[in-house]
Short mmCIF file of C-alpha atoms and ligand atoms in Angstrom, two decimals:
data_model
loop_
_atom_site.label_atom_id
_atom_site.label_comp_id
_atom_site.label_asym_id
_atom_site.label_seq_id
_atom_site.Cartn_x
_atom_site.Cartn_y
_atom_site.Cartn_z
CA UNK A 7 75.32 -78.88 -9.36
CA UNK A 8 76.75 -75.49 -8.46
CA UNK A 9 79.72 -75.06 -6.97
CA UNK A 10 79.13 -74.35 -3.09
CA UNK A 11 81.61 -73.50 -0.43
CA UNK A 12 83.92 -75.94 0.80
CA UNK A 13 84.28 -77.67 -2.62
CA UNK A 14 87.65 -77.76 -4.27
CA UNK A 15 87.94 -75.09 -6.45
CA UNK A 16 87.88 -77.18 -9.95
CA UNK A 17 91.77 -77.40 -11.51
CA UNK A 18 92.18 -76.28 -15.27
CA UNK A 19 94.91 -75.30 -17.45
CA UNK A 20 93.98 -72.20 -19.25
CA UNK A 21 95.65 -69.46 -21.58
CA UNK A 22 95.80 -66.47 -20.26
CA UNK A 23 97.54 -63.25 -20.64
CA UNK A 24 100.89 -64.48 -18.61
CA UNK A 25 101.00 -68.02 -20.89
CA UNK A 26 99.92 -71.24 -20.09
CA UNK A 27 98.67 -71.46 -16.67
CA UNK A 28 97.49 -74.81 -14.42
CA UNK A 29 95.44 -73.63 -11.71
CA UNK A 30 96.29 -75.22 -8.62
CA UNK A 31 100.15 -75.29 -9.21
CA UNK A 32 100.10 -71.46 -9.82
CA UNK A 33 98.18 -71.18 -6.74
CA UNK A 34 100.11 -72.58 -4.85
CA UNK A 35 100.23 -71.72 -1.51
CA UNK A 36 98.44 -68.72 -1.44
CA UNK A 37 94.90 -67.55 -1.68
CA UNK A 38 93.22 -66.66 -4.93
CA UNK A 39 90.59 -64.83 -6.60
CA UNK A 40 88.93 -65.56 -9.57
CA UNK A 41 86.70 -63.66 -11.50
CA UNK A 42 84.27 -63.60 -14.68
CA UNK A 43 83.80 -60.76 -16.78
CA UNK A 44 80.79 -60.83 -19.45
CA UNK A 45 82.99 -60.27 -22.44
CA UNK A 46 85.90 -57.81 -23.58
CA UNK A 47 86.11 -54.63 -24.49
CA UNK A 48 82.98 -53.53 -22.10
CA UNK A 49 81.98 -50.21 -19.91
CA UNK A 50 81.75 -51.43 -16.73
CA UNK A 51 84.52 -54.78 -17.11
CA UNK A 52 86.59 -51.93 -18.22
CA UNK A 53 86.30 -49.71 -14.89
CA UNK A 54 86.33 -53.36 -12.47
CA UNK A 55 89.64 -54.48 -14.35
CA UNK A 56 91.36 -51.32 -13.84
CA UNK A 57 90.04 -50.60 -10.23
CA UNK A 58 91.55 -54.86 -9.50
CA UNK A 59 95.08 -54.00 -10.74
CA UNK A 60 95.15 -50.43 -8.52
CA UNK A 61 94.44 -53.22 -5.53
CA UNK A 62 97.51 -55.53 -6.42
CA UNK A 63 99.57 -54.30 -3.70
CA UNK A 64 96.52 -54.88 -1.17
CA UNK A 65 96.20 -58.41 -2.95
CA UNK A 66 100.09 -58.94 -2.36
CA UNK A 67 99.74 -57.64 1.19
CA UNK A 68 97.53 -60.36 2.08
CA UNK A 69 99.56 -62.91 0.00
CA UNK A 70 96.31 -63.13 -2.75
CA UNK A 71 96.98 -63.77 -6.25
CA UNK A 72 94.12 -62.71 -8.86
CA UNK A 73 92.84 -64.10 -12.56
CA UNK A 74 90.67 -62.95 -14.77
CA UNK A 75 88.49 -65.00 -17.44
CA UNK A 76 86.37 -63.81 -20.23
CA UNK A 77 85.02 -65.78 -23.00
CA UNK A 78 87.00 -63.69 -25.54
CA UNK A 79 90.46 -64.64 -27.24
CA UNK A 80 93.99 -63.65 -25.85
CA UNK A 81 94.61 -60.99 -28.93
CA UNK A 82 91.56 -59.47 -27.82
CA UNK A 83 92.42 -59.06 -23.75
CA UNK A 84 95.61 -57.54 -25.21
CA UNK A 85 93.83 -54.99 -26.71
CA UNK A 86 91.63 -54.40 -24.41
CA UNK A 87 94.47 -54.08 -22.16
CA UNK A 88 96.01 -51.00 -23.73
CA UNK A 89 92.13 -49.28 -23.90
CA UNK A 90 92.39 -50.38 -19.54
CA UNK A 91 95.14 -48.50 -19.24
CA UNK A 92 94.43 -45.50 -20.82
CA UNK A 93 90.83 -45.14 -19.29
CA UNK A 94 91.47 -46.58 -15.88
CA UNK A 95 95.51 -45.56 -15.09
CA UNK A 96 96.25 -48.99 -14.66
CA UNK A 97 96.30 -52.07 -17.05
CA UNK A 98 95.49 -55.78 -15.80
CA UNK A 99 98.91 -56.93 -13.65
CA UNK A 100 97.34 -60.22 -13.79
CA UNK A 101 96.46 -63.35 -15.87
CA UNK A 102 93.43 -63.05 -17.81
CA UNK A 103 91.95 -66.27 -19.27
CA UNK A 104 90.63 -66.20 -22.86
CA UNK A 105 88.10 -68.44 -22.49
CA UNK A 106 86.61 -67.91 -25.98
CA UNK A 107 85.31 -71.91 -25.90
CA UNK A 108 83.79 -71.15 -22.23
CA UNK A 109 85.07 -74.61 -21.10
CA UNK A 110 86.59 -72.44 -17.77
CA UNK A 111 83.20 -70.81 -17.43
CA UNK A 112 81.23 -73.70 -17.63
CA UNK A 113 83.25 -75.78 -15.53
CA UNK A 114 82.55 -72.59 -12.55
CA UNK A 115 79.06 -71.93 -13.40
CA UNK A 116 79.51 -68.40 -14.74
CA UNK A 117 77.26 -69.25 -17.41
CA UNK A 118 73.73 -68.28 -16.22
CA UNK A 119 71.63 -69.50 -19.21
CA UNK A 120 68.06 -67.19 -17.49
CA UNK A 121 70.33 -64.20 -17.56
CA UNK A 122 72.43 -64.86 -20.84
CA UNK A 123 73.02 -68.09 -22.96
CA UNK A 124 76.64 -66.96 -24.32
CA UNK A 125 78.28 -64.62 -21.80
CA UNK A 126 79.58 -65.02 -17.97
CA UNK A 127 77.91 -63.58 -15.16
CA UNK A 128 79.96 -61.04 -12.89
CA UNK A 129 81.62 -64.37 -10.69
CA UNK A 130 84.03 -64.26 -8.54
CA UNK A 131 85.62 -67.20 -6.13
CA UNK A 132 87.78 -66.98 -3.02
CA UNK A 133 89.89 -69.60 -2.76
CA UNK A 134 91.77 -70.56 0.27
CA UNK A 135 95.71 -72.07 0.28
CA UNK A 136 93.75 -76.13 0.89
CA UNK A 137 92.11 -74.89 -2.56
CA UNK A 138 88.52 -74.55 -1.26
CA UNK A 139 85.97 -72.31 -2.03
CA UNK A 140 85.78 -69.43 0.69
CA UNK A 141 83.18 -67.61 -0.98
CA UNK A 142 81.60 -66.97 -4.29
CA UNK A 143 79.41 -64.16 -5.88
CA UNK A 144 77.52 -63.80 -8.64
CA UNK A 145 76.41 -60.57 -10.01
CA UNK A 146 74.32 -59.16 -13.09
CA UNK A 147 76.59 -57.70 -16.21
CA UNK A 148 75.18 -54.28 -15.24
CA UNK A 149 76.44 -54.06 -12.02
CA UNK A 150 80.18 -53.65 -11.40
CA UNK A 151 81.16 -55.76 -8.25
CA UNK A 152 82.95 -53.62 -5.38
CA UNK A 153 86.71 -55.23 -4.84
CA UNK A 154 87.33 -53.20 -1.94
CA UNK A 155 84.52 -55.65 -0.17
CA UNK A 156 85.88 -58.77 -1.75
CA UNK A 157 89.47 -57.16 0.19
CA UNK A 158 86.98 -57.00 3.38
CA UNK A 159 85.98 -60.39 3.20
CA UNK A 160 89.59 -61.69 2.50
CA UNK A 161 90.52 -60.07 5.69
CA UNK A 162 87.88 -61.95 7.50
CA UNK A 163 88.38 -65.12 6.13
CA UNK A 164 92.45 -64.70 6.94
CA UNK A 165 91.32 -64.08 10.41
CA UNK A 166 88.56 -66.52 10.70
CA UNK A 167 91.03 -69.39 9.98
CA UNK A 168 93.04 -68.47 12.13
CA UNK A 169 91.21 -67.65 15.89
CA UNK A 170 88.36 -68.92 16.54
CA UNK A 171 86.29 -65.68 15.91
CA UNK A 172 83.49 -64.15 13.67
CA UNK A 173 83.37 -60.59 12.23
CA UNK A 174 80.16 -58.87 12.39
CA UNK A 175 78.08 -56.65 10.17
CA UNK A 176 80.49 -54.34 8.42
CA UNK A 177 83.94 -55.38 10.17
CA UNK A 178 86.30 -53.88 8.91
CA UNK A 179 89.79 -54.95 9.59
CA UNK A 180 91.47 -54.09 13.52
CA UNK A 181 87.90 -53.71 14.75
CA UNK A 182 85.77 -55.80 17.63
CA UNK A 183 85.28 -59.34 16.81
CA UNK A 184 82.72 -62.04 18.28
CA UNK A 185 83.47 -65.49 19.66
CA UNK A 186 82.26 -68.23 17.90
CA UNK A 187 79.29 -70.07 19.71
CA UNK A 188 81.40 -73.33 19.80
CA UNK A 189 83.66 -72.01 22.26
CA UNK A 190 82.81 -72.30 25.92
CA UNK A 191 82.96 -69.72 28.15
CA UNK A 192 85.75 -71.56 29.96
CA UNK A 193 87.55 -71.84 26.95
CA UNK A 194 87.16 -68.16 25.94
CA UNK A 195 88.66 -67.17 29.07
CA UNK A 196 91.95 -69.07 28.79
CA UNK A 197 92.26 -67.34 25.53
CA UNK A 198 90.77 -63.57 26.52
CA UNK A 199 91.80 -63.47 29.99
CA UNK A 200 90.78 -59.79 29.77
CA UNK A 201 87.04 -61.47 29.64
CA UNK A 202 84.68 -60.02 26.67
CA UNK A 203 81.80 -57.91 26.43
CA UNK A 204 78.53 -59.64 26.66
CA UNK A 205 75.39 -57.50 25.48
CA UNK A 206 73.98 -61.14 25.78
CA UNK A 207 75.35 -65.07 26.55
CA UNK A 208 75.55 -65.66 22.84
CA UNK A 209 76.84 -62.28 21.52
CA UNK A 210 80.58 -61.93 23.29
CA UNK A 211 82.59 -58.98 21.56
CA UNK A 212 86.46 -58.90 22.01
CA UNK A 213 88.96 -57.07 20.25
CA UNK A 214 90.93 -58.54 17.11
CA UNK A 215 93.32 -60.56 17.76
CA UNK A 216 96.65 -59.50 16.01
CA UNK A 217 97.11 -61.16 12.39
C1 BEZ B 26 79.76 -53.96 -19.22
O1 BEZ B 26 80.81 -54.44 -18.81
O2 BEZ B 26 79.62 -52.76 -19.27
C2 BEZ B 26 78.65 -54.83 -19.70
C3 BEZ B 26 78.92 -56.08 -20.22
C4 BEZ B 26 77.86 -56.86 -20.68
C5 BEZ B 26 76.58 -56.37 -20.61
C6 BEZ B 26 76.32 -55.12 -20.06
C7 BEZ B 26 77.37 -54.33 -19.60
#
């Protein structure tokens, strides 16, 4: 069965570009990100690898640490580092799994055997500091992912764990937030003395809380 959210994000030790890695102890603490790339040395893998390790400081800001995986060996993600930074200004600041016997991949369902037998699927995983699954994407090898919205959920989920709030459609970080249904009203008002808007009973709007 596929991994859904809420599971434990499964524990491996991998190679990878930074050496022998075990998941969950490199993890630690801190939230992670990990993501599939259909195979090395790639257009569009090329341009999402790059675009990641531009984001490291926004990854570090929110205490995130990244891997990579592709089903390709460790002297080939080398190489295909040095073409990464050339093309794209930046080469991969993070671990990058050579998965060449897809053992990682399999174990995460990248492998979509209706879309292709032998290569990953664009995946990606948030994982939360208890190790759980926050959210997971899958997307076709032609279409890059966009990282900036992976950032945008990352911000949600920080703050979702946190206060008992939702973001809405296209929240963006510091803007209006919603109260969670589970929340009473006399509840919400020991926390948002300032009350809340209320377009209706159900929908009540309040700005972000701080952090
Ligand atoms: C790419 O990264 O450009 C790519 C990889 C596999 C299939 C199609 C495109």
């Amino acid at each position: 069965m596929a991994l859904q959210l809420g599971d434990i994000a499964p524990d491996f030790e991998a190679d990878t570009t930074q050496g022998k890695i075990k998941f969950h102890e490199w993890l630690g603490n801190d939230w992670g990100v990990l993501f599939s790339h259909p195979k090395d040395f790639t257009p569009v893998c090329t341009t999402e690898l790059g675009y990641t390790a531009k984001l490291k400081p926004e990854f570090d800001r929110r205490g995130v640490k990244v891997m990579g995986l592709s089903v390709d060996p460790l002297d080939s993600h080398r190489l295909w580092s040095k073409d990464i930074e050339e093309t794209q200004g930046t080469a991969p600041n993070f671990p990058m799994i050579a998965d060449a016997d897809r053992r990682i991949a399999t174990l995460y369902g990248m492998i979509h055997p209706n879309a292709n037998d032998t290569l990953t699927v664009r995946s990606a995983f948030v994982i939360g500091p208890d190790k759980k699954i926050k959210l997971s994407i899958n997307y076709p090898a032609s279409t890059g992912r966009n990282f900036d919205e992976i950032l945008r959920v990352i911000d949600s989920l920080q703050l979702t764990a946190k206060h008992q709030v939702a973001t809405p459609v296209n929240w963006r970080a510091g803007e209006d937030v919603i109260i969670v249904p589970s929340v009473s009203d006399d509840d919400a008002r020991k926390k948002y003395p300032d009350g809340w808007k209320a377009p209706k009973p159900y929908l009540r709007i309040v700005p972000s809380p701080k952090g």
